[in-house]
Amino acid sequence: MTDGIPAAPGTEGWFRESPDGFVLLAGRCTACGALSFPPRTVPGCPDPGCEGLDQSPEPLSTTGTLWSYTDARYAPPPPYPRPPDTEFSPYALAAVELAAERMIVLGQVAPDIPAEALRVGMTMELAPGTLLSSTGVEERVWNWRPVAGYDAYTGEAHA
Amino acid sequence: MSGMDSVAVAGVGMHPWGAWGKPFAEYGSVAARAALADAGLGWRDVQLVVGGETIRNGYPGFVAGSALSQALGWHGAPVASCYAACATGAQALSTARAHILAGLADVVLVVGADTTPKGFFAPVGGDRPDDPDWLRFRLLGATNPAYFGLYARRRMALCGSTEADFAAVKVKNARAGALNPYARFRAEVDAETVLNSPMVSDPLRLLQICATSDGAAAVVLTSEDYARRLNKDAVRIRAISAPTPTYPRTVPDFPYLASDSMATAAPAARTFRESLAHAAYEAAGIGPEDVDLAEVYDLTTAMELDWYEEIGLCAPGDAEKLLHEGATALGGRVPVNASGGLSSFGEAIPAQAIAQVCELTRQLRGDAGDRQVAGARVGVAVNQGLFGHGSAIVVGRA
C-alpha cells in the first residue's frame, strides 16, 4: 500500500502496491504451476489433471496486448457503486492478453482514456485505479492504459 | 434411429413474449395448457413436471416446478426444477428425456417461464464478494452487453466484420420475427435504423442487443410408444448436450474476470461454444451438413455470426459471407433463427431453450406457416450463458 487506499471489496490479495510498482497477483498451483486470476477461493487446482490443493501468490506481467475493448455508455446496475449526487461517468473496459501467462485479464481502462483511443493489438500496461464507493470512499482497483506510441500487431509506432 | 434416443416431442406451446410484468406462473400455465392441448393430453396425464428456474429475488424461480404445478392445480405429479442459466430449458428437457429413457415416466411436461425486469440483468442483491457475477458488476461495471461488446469488437479485429454486417443480422431476424405471432417485436427494421440506434457497449447499439422479456414455452415429451398411440410421434429429440467448458478456457466469458491461463495446459481442439453443437451432432450421429435449420442464441447480432462458425455452418471467418449470400435467411439454404430469434423475442431465460425446441418442432412438422422452412427434417438449437452453462439440442423427424 503506497497511498493508503484500501483494496475494493473482494479483492484482498489480488494485487500488490509497493515502491517497485503495482502488480496483479494470480494464484499459482504449488503442484503444477497453473495460474488463476483472481486467485481461487476454493482449494484445488483448476487443471482437472492436477490434484494440488495449495496456491501461492504469483505476480502477473504488467503489460500485454489489447485483445478487445468496449465501453459503457449506460450506467450499470448495483452493485456497481454510484456515489450520491454524482453523474454517471462512462468508462471503457479492456481485455488484455498477457504473453507469458497466455491469459486474458479484464479491467477498466484508466478514466482519462476514452474508448475511441483504443485499438485491438495495442500494448497496454497495468496501473493502479480508484473506484468511489456508494458512500464516496476511495477504493483501490486495477486499470489498464495504453503504452503510448507502439502497436503490437503492426509493430508500427504511432502518435 | 435406435430405441435409446427415441423420445418424442408430442406437444409444444408458448405464451407470447412481451413486457407485462405479470406473474411468471401465469405465462407458464398458458404455455403448458397449449402444449398439452397440442399433444391431445390432459394435465392429469402428466407424470412429471420439470420447471426451468431463474435465479432472482431469493427463491430460484419461486421454485419453478412446484409453482407451475400449483398454477395448474396440484395433482400429485412429482416435480423437478432446473437451473443452468441460459441453458436452463435444455437441462429441463434433458431431465425429462432421461426419466423417459429410464422408463420412469411416459409423459413429462417441461415448462420455462419468466417475468424479467427491464434493463440490464443484475446480480442477486447483497454483498457477495465470493461470487464472480457480483464481482464483475461491483469492480468493473461489466454488464452482459459489455462482454458482448468485447466479443463483437474482437470479431471485427479478427474477421474484418463491420457494424453494417451486424445490422444485416438484425434486419434478417426482424423480417422472420414479423411473421411469428409469439414474438415481442414484430416490425421489420432497416439497417439505417439499427445503425442510428443508441450505442450501448461499443460497437453494439441498442437494436443489436437482445432485450429482456417476459415469456413462456412448454414442451410435452413422451416415450416413443406413447407418442405413436397419440399419433404425435413425428418429431424426436435426437440429442441434448450440455457439457461444461474444458480447462483451460481460452476466452474471458461472462461473468469471469479473466480467461484461464494456457501456460501450463493446452486448450482442447474446440472452444466451449464449438463443443456444444459438436457434442450433440456426435450423439445424434449427424454432422453440420445434415442441419436444415438452426436456432442460435443471438444475444447480439455479432454473436449470431460467431455461432454460424461454431456450429459448423461455415468455416471460421466466413459467417458474413454466409449471411450476405442469404443462406441463413428464410428461403436460404440453412435458415438461422427462423423464429426471429432473441432479436425478435428478447430473453426470458428459463423459457428460451424450450422456445427454440417449440420452433424447431413446428418447422419439422410443417406447421410454421409463413416462416416454414421447406422440407426441414433436422434442426439444431444452441445457447450459452453464465457460469460455464451451454447446451445444444438436435431435433429430427422420425
XYZ file of C-alpha atoms in Angstrom:
557
model
C 0.000 0.000 0.000
C 1.606 3.233 -1.065
C -1.136 5.778 -0.627
C -3.333 4.119 1.944
C -6.313 3.473 -0.334
C -7.911 0.196 0.791
C -8.496 -2.636 -1.665
C -12.010 -2.735 -3.099
C -14.284 -5.359 -1.500
C -13.468 -8.878 -2.620
C -10.003 -8.003 -3.984
C -7.880 -8.701 -0.917
C -4.754 -10.489 -2.166
C -5.431 -9.704 -5.839
C -2.740 -7.032 -6.209
C 0.312 -5.591 -4.518
C 1.386 -1.981 -4.350
C 4.979 -1.298 -3.444
C 7.658 1.258 -4.274
C 8.642 -1.150 -7.086
C 5.254 -0.807 -8.701
C 1.729 -2.164 -8.886
C 1.146 -5.797 -9.851
C -1.780 -8.171 -10.071
C -1.320 -11.405 -8.142
C -2.530 -14.701 -9.540
C -2.803 -17.885 -7.531
C -0.142 -20.350 -8.680
C -0.778 -24.041 -8.046
C 2.161 -25.246 -5.955
C 1.991 -28.676 -7.645
C 1.733 -27.874 -11.380
C 2.179 -24.119 -11.655
C -1.267 -23.410 -13.128
C -2.168 -19.736 -12.753
C -5.590 -18.424 -11.764
C -6.769 -14.845 -11.718
C -8.337 -13.936 -9.462
C -6.718 -16.380 -7.043
C -9.040 -19.285 -6.346
C -11.246 -19.106 -3.274
C -11.934 -22.846 -3.284
C -8.978 -25.171 -2.595
C -7.911 -27.142 -5.641
C -6.118 -26.643 -8.931
C -8.197 -25.552 -11.928
C -6.473 -28.211 -14.041
C -8.550 -31.396 -13.824
C -5.358 -33.433 -14.225
C -3.732 -31.983 -11.114
C -4.508 -32.950 -7.530
C -2.764 -29.935 -5.982
C -4.733 -28.127 -3.283
C -2.480 -25.182 -2.491
C -1.649 -21.980 -4.307
C 0.886 -19.256 -3.772
C 0.736 -15.624 -4.930
C 2.400 -15.055 -8.301
C 2.801 -11.597 -9.858
C 1.410 -11.332 -13.376
C 3.029 -9.465 -16.265
C 2.179 -5.787 -16.072
C 2.000 -5.289 -19.834
C 0.057 -7.108 -22.503
C -1.768 -6.782 -25.799
C -5.271 -5.368 -26.121
C -7.377 -8.427 -27.041
C -10.560 -6.381 -27.212
C -12.329 -3.433 -25.625
C -15.723 -1.862 -25.215
C -17.266 0.988 -23.322
C -20.201 1.539 -21.008
C -22.463 4.287 -22.250
C -25.241 3.489 -19.789
C -24.894 3.223 -16.030
C -24.647 -0.386 -14.883
C -26.996 -1.537 -12.111
C -25.860 -2.042 -8.498
C -23.622 -3.334 -7.066
C -21.591 -1.032 -9.353
C -21.028 1.831 -6.934
C -22.563 5.202 -7.579
C -21.669 7.853 -5.017
C -24.606 10.050 -4.017
C -25.230 13.166 -6.118
C -22.799 12.129 -8.862
C -23.441 11.836 -12.566
C -22.602 8.502 -14.201
C -19.226 8.717 -15.938
C -18.875 6.420 -18.958
C -15.769 4.211 -18.911
C -14.052 1.790 -21.211
C -13.285 -1.837 -20.436
C -10.240 -3.650 -21.732
C -9.422 -7.340 -22.159
C -5.643 -7.631 -22.168
C -3.753 -10.726 -23.250
C -0.610 -11.459 -21.234
C 2.002 -13.178 -23.379
C 3.920 -15.213 -20.793
C 0.852 -16.300 -18.862
C -1.221 -16.861 -22.027
C -4.297 -15.457 -20.336
C -6.679 -12.558 -20.845
C -7.444 -10.256 -17.926
C -10.290 -7.736 -17.911
C -10.151 -4.354 -16.255
C -11.495 -0.847 -16.505
C -9.448 1.463 -18.665
C -7.918 4.424 -16.838
C -10.585 7.166 -16.714
C -8.584 9.680 -18.786
C -8.531 7.281 -21.774
C -11.662 7.293 -23.981
C -12.695 4.139 -25.852
C -12.000 5.974 -29.124
C -8.281 5.966 -28.261
C -8.144 2.171 -28.111
C -7.195 -0.258 -30.876
C -7.119 -4.046 -30.709
C -3.454 -5.015 -30.665
C -2.189 -2.014 -28.718
C 0.252 -2.594 -25.904
C -1.395 -1.928 -22.570
C 0.056 -1.559 -19.115
C -1.325 -2.076 -15.661
C -1.914 0.904 -13.400
C -3.490 1.372 -10.001
C -7.051 2.631 -10.298
C -9.547 4.151 -7.927
C -13.251 3.441 -7.576
C -15.536 5.602 -5.476
C -17.831 3.523 -3.309
C -21.523 4.329 -2.965
C -20.649 6.287 0.168
C -17.925 8.214 -1.673
C -14.966 6.337 -0.183
C -11.944 5.668 -2.426
C -11.223 2.006 -3.153
C -8.200 0.541 -4.913
C -8.757 -1.462 -8.100
C -6.603 -2.070 -11.178
C -6.805 -0.255 -14.507
C -5.356 -0.834 -17.945
C -3.951 2.008 -20.007
C -2.264 2.168 -23.404
C 1.504 2.341 -23.561
C 1.926 5.343 -25.799
C 3.499 5.029 -29.195
C 3.502 1.355 -30.150
C 1.109 -1.038 -31.883
C 1.894 -4.663 -31.059
C 0.088 -6.083 -34.095
C 1.589 -3.858 -36.764
C 4.801 -3.117 -34.907
C 4.372 0.484 -36.003
C 4.992 3.478 -33.877
C 2.110 5.912 -33.815
C 1.360 9.238 -32.300
C -32.937 -44.452 -35.050
C -32.240 -46.726 -32.094
C -34.635 -47.084 -29.183
C -32.106 -45.319 -26.993
C -32.781 -41.901 -28.467
C -36.488 -42.244 -29.049
C -38.154 -39.511 -27.084
C -40.941 -37.728 -28.917
C -41.952 -34.091 -28.814
C -45.671 -34.776 -28.556
C -46.756 -31.192 -27.983
C -45.450 -27.640 -27.895
C -46.950 -24.412 -26.600
C -45.921 -20.863 -25.899
C -47.115 -17.680 -24.316
C -46.204 -14.657 -26.443
C -43.092 -12.754 -25.373
C -43.609 -9.201 -24.124
C -43.205 -6.918 -21.125
C -46.288 -7.008 -18.927
C -44.823 -7.772 -15.509
C -47.426 -10.417 -14.680
C -46.515 -13.465 -12.534
C -44.300 -15.921 -14.388
C -46.579 -18.810 -13.395
C -49.401 -17.194 -15.387
C -47.300 -17.217 -18.553
C -46.095 -20.731 -17.790
C -49.574 -22.154 -17.259
C -50.764 -20.669 -20.572
C -47.817 -22.300 -22.367
C -48.317 -25.601 -20.515
C -52.030 -25.790 -21.374
C -51.215 -25.014 -25.006
C -48.567 -27.760 -25.141
C -50.909 -30.305 -23.557
C -53.699 -29.375 -25.980
C -51.236 -29.676 -28.857
C -50.364 -33.196 -27.656
C -54.007 -34.124 -27.177
C -53.371 -34.752 -23.482
C -54.824 -33.503 -20.223
C -52.956 -32.094 -17.228
C -53.717 -35.242 -15.206
C -51.884 -37.344 -17.824
C -48.613 -35.670 -16.855
C -46.351 -37.947 -14.791
C -43.528 -35.488 -14.123
C -43.264 -31.688 -14.316
C -39.862 -30.152 -14.939
C -39.694 -26.401 -14.382
C -36.928 -24.121 -15.552
C -35.765 -21.710 -12.874
C -34.426 -18.251 -12.994
C -32.328 -17.050 -10.100
C -33.693 -13.771 -8.872
C -35.270 -12.323 -5.754
C -34.173 -15.056 -3.407
C -36.159 -18.171 -4.259
C -34.973 -19.662 -7.531
C -37.822 -19.126 -9.978
C -40.112 -19.251 -6.921
C -39.304 -22.976 -7.009
C -40.349 -23.386 -10.589
C -41.651 -26.962 -10.903
C -43.978 -26.712 -7.944
C -45.110 -23.132 -8.662
C -46.153 -24.157 -12.165
C -47.813 -27.323 -10.849
C -49.760 -25.326 -8.304
C -50.832 -22.871 -11.006
C -52.309 -25.791 -12.964
C -53.745 -27.435 -9.833
C -51.668 -29.876 -7.808
C -52.474 -33.458 -8.679
C -49.562 -35.242 -7.109
C -47.157 -35.496 -10.039
C -43.523 -35.310 -8.991
C -41.622 -32.159 -9.887
C -38.057 -31.261 -10.726
C -36.644 -27.760 -11.043
C -33.555 -26.940 -13.075
C -31.200 -24.007 -13.192
C -28.471 -23.714 -15.809
C -28.576 -20.008 -16.747
C -29.393 -19.693 -20.468
C -29.202 -23.492 -20.795
C -31.915 -23.941 -18.148
C -34.534 -25.097 -20.628
C -32.134 -27.582 -22.185
C -31.289 -29.022 -18.800
C -35.009 -29.292 -18.019
C -35.558 -31.126 -21.312
C -32.587 -33.359 -20.554
C -34.036 -34.276 -17.162
C -37.377 -35.091 -18.785
C -35.719 -37.135 -21.506
C -33.635 -39.112 -19.007
C -36.743 -40.033 -16.996
C -38.441 -41.271 -20.154
C -35.419 -43.221 -21.403
C -35.017 -44.796 -17.956
C -38.634 -45.920 -18.054
C -39.565 -43.784 -15.037
C -42.217 -41.771 -16.888
C -44.054 -41.795 -20.207
C -45.366 -38.227 -20.221
C -43.311 -35.279 -18.973
C -44.264 -31.619 -19.105
C -41.325 -29.209 -19.394
C -42.078 -25.560 -18.733
C -39.959 -22.435 -18.632
C -41.413 -19.020 -17.867
C -40.096 -15.713 -16.679
C -41.029 -12.200 -15.753
C -37.979 -10.086 -16.413
C -37.230 -6.590 -15.164
C -36.433 -4.011 -17.817
C -32.834 -3.040 -18.426
C -29.514 -4.728 -17.686
C -29.573 -8.048 -15.897
C -28.162 -7.544 -12.418
C -26.895 -9.993 -9.832
C -28.948 -11.030 -6.812
C -28.784 -8.406 -4.053
C -26.477 -8.388 -1.065
C -22.692 -8.241 -0.766
C -21.257 -11.466 -2.156
C -17.542 -10.937 -2.842
C -17.008 -14.658 -3.472
C -19.418 -14.584 -6.440
C -17.837 -13.767 -9.820
C -21.172 -12.369 -11.012
C -21.242 -9.893 -8.114
C -17.557 -9.027 -8.559
C -17.786 -8.184 -12.266
C -20.526 -5.653 -11.595
C -19.049 -4.295 -8.365
C -15.457 -3.869 -9.588
C -15.737 -3.398 -13.356
C -19.334 -2.415 -14.040
C -19.160 -5.187 -16.636
C -22.752 -5.795 -17.752
C -23.656 -8.606 -20.147
C -23.615 -6.183 -23.109
C -20.115 -5.096 -22.059
C -18.877 -8.664 -22.536
C -20.828 -8.884 -25.805
C -19.114 -5.669 -26.914
C -15.726 -7.257 -26.219
C -16.614 -10.302 -28.334
C -18.042 -8.159 -31.162
C -15.001 -5.868 -31.250
C -12.749 -8.929 -31.272
C -14.686 -10.322 -34.242
C -14.236 -7.013 -36.076
C -10.483 -7.112 -35.434
C -10.068 -10.760 -36.466
C -12.560 -11.112 -39.321
C -12.943 -7.560 -40.597
C -16.635 -7.537 -39.645
C -18.371 -4.190 -39.717
C -21.255 -2.611 -37.884
C -23.184 -2.925 -41.138
C -22.663 -6.713 -41.116
C -24.086 -6.865 -37.617
C -27.025 -4.675 -38.645
C -27.810 -7.067 -41.509
C -28.388 -9.834 -38.951
C -30.978 -7.673 -37.205
C -32.706 -6.890 -40.483
C -32.883 -10.619 -41.282
C -34.181 -11.657 -37.866
C -36.723 -8.830 -37.669
C -38.120 -9.973 -41.019
C -38.631 -13.506 -39.630
C -39.941 -12.240 -36.294
C -42.546 -10.135 -38.056
C -44.084 -13.430 -39.190
C -44.139 -15.013 -35.717
C -47.252 -14.426 -33.593
C -45.308 -15.264 -30.393
C -42.544 -12.699 -30.998
C -42.438 -9.494 -28.958
C -41.037 -7.287 -31.725
C -43.000 -7.784 -34.917
C -41.914 -4.896 -37.089
C -39.355 -5.102 -39.858
C -36.320 -2.908 -39.263
C -33.954 -1.400 -41.828
C -30.198 -1.217 -41.438
C -30.194 2.550 -41.120
C -32.479 2.390 -38.092
C -30.198 -0.191 -36.482
C -27.090 1.891 -37.163
C -28.735 5.018 -35.761
C -29.935 3.392 -32.546
C -28.106 4.439 -29.366
C -24.666 2.976 -28.703
C -24.823 0.745 -25.615
C -21.481 -1.071 -25.482
C -19.264 -0.130 -28.398
C -19.527 -1.462 -31.105
C -23.018 -2.711 -30.214
C -26.078 -0.486 -30.463
C -29.437 -0.946 -28.805
C -31.012 -2.782 -31.753
C -28.068 -5.192 -31.932
C -28.567 -6.443 -28.374
C -31.491 -8.590 -27.289
C -33.974 -7.110 -24.853
C -35.073 -8.678 -21.589
C -38.607 -10.030 -21.894
C -41.445 -11.867 -20.234
C -42.416 -15.118 -21.886
C -43.024 -18.818 -21.562
C -42.633 -22.033 -23.515
C -43.638 -25.608 -22.793
C -42.983 -28.970 -24.348
C -44.618 -32.341 -23.702
C -42.091 -35.120 -24.114
C -43.276 -38.711 -24.244
C -41.850 -42.131 -24.896
C -41.861 -43.241 -28.494
C -44.579 -45.862 -27.915
C -46.814 -43.396 -26.103
C -46.388 -40.837 -28.880
C -47.229 -43.412 -31.507
C -50.519 -44.194 -29.740
C -51.278 -40.450 -29.691
C -50.288 -40.180 -33.358
C -47.843 -37.444 -32.228
C -44.572 -39.193 -32.939
C -43.320 -37.192 -35.924
C -40.640 -35.199 -34.098
C -37.960 -36.668 -31.879
C -35.312 -35.282 -29.592
C -32.207 -36.858 -31.083
C -29.579 -35.389 -28.772
C -29.120 -32.954 -25.932
C -25.612 -31.907 -24.969
C -24.847 -29.702 -22.000
C -21.132 -30.100 -21.317
C -19.100 -27.789 -19.132
C -16.149 -25.983 -20.678
C -12.830 -27.773 -20.544
C -9.773 -26.297 -18.862
C -8.243 -24.025 -19.989
C -10.994 -21.723 -21.279
C -9.452 -19.566 -23.984
C -11.917 -16.658 -23.839
C -12.883 -14.369 -20.931
C -16.510 -15.471 -20.996
C -19.042 -13.833 -18.702
C -19.177 -13.464 -15.709
C -15.464 -14.177 -15.217
C -12.728 -11.548 -14.908
C -10.151 -13.485 -16.923
C -9.698 -16.436 -19.225
C -7.778 -19.450 -17.938
C -4.031 -19.447 -18.387
C -2.800 -21.600 -21.248
C 0.775 -21.511 -19.928
C 0.675 -24.930 -18.263
C -2.095 -26.718 -20.192
C -3.069 -26.765 -23.859
C -6.657 -25.926 -24.758
C -8.968 -28.508 -26.319
C -9.233 -28.592 -30.096
C -12.670 -26.961 -29.900
C -13.708 -23.920 -27.907
C -16.507 -24.338 -25.398
C -19.084 -22.881 -27.758
C -17.860 -25.081 -30.609
C -18.027 -28.129 -28.366
C -21.739 -27.648 -27.631
C -23.161 -28.381 -31.075
C -20.452 -30.872 -31.981
C -21.208 -32.984 -28.910
C -24.871 -33.047 -29.927
C -24.050 -33.836 -33.561
C -21.892 -36.732 -32.435
C -24.597 -38.091 -30.128
C -27.176 -37.801 -32.935
C -24.839 -39.372 -35.489
C -25.047 -36.387 -37.816
C -22.829 -33.552 -38.960
C -23.475 -29.869 -39.560
C -24.085 -30.634 -43.258
C -27.251 -32.514 -42.205
C -28.782 -29.473 -40.493
C -31.758 -27.910 -42.291
C -32.259 -25.033 -39.867
C -30.789 -23.692 -36.634
C -31.986 -21.651 -33.701
C -28.972 -19.934 -32.148
C -28.767 -17.755 -29.068
C -28.410 -14.330 -30.650
C -27.842 -12.304 -27.514
C -26.341 -9.929 -30.063
C -26.236 -9.727 -33.818
C -22.470 -10.248 -33.734
C -22.902 -13.370 -31.633
C -25.204 -14.888 -34.252
C -22.320 -14.653 -36.721
C -19.995 -16.367 -34.223
C -22.494 -19.209 -33.900
C -22.569 -19.858 -37.680
C -18.932 -20.840 -37.428
C -19.152 -22.531 -34.042
C -21.968 -24.878 -35.092
C -20.191 -25.689 -38.342
C -22.420 -23.943 -40.884
C -19.319 -22.319 -42.388
C -15.588 -22.042 -41.844
C -14.195 -19.586 -39.274
C -14.305 -16.072 -40.690
C -16.909 -16.906 -43.345
C -20.063 -16.027 -41.397
C -20.517 -12.641 -43.042
C -20.283 -14.286 -46.463
C -22.913 -16.872 -45.482
C -25.160 -14.088 -44.184
C -24.842 -11.865 -47.235
C -25.457 -14.807 -49.586
C -28.845 -15.122 -47.907
C -28.112 -18.706 -46.837
C -29.288 -18.083 -43.264
C -32.423 -16.103 -44.119
C -35.871 -17.633 -44.621
C -35.763 -19.246 -48.058
C -31.999 -19.753 -47.805
C -30.017 -22.984 -47.668
C -29.932 -23.206 -43.856
C -32.175 -20.628 -42.195
C -30.947 -19.460 -38.798
C -33.434 -18.095 -36.278
C -36.456 -18.651 -38.477
C -38.415 -17.817 -35.308
C -36.972 -14.309 -35.331
C -34.508 -15.283 -32.609
C -33.809 -13.443 -29.390
C -33.590 -10.394 -31.598
C -37.382 -10.536 -32.025
C -38.263 -12.184 -28.717
C -35.899 -10.740 -26.142
C -34.657 -13.008 -23.419
C -36.865 -14.851 -20.920
C -34.066 -17.039 -19.658
C -35.687 -20.284 -18.439
C -38.081 -20.338 -21.408
C -35.606 -19.687 -24.187
C -34.140 -23.109 -24.935
C -37.645 -24.608 -24.713
C -38.921 -21.967 -27.137
C -36.152 -22.948 -29.543
C -37.444 -26.540 -29.467
C -41.019 -25.287 -29.994
C -39.898 -23.510 -33.162
C -37.883 -26.463 -34.468
C -40.803 -28.800 -33.766
C -43.280 -26.619 -35.641
C -40.840 -26.377 -38.541
C -40.242 -30.127 -38.668
C -43.980 -30.805 -38.536
C -44.541 -28.326 -41.367
C -46.707 -26.137 -39.104
C -44.636 -22.932 -39.219
C -46.908 -21.011 -41.554
C -45.264 -18.089 -43.331
C -41.947 -18.942 -41.680
C -41.939 -22.542 -42.931
C -38.557 -23.928 -43.946
C -39.424 -26.244 -46.833
C -38.679 -29.907 -46.217
C -36.974 -29.401 -42.859
C -36.005 -32.710 -41.262
C -33.199 -31.842 -38.828
C -32.827 -28.778 -36.652
C -30.291 -27.733 -34.048
C -30.685 -25.248 -31.201
C -27.762 -23.830 -29.227
C -27.249 -21.416 -26.373
C -24.639 -20.266 -23.917
C -24.919 -18.427 -20.641
C -23.306 -17.607 -17.332
C -21.078 -19.861 -15.257
C -19.995 -22.273 -17.967
C -23.519 -23.244 -18.934
C -24.401 -24.021 -22.517
C -26.284 -26.591 -24.499
C -27.213 -27.910 -27.886
C -30.302 -29.867 -28.865
C -30.791 -31.791 -32.082
C -34.382 -32.382 -33.129
C -35.251 -34.611 -36.061
C -38.177 -36.093 -37.909
C -38.792 -39.725 -37.107
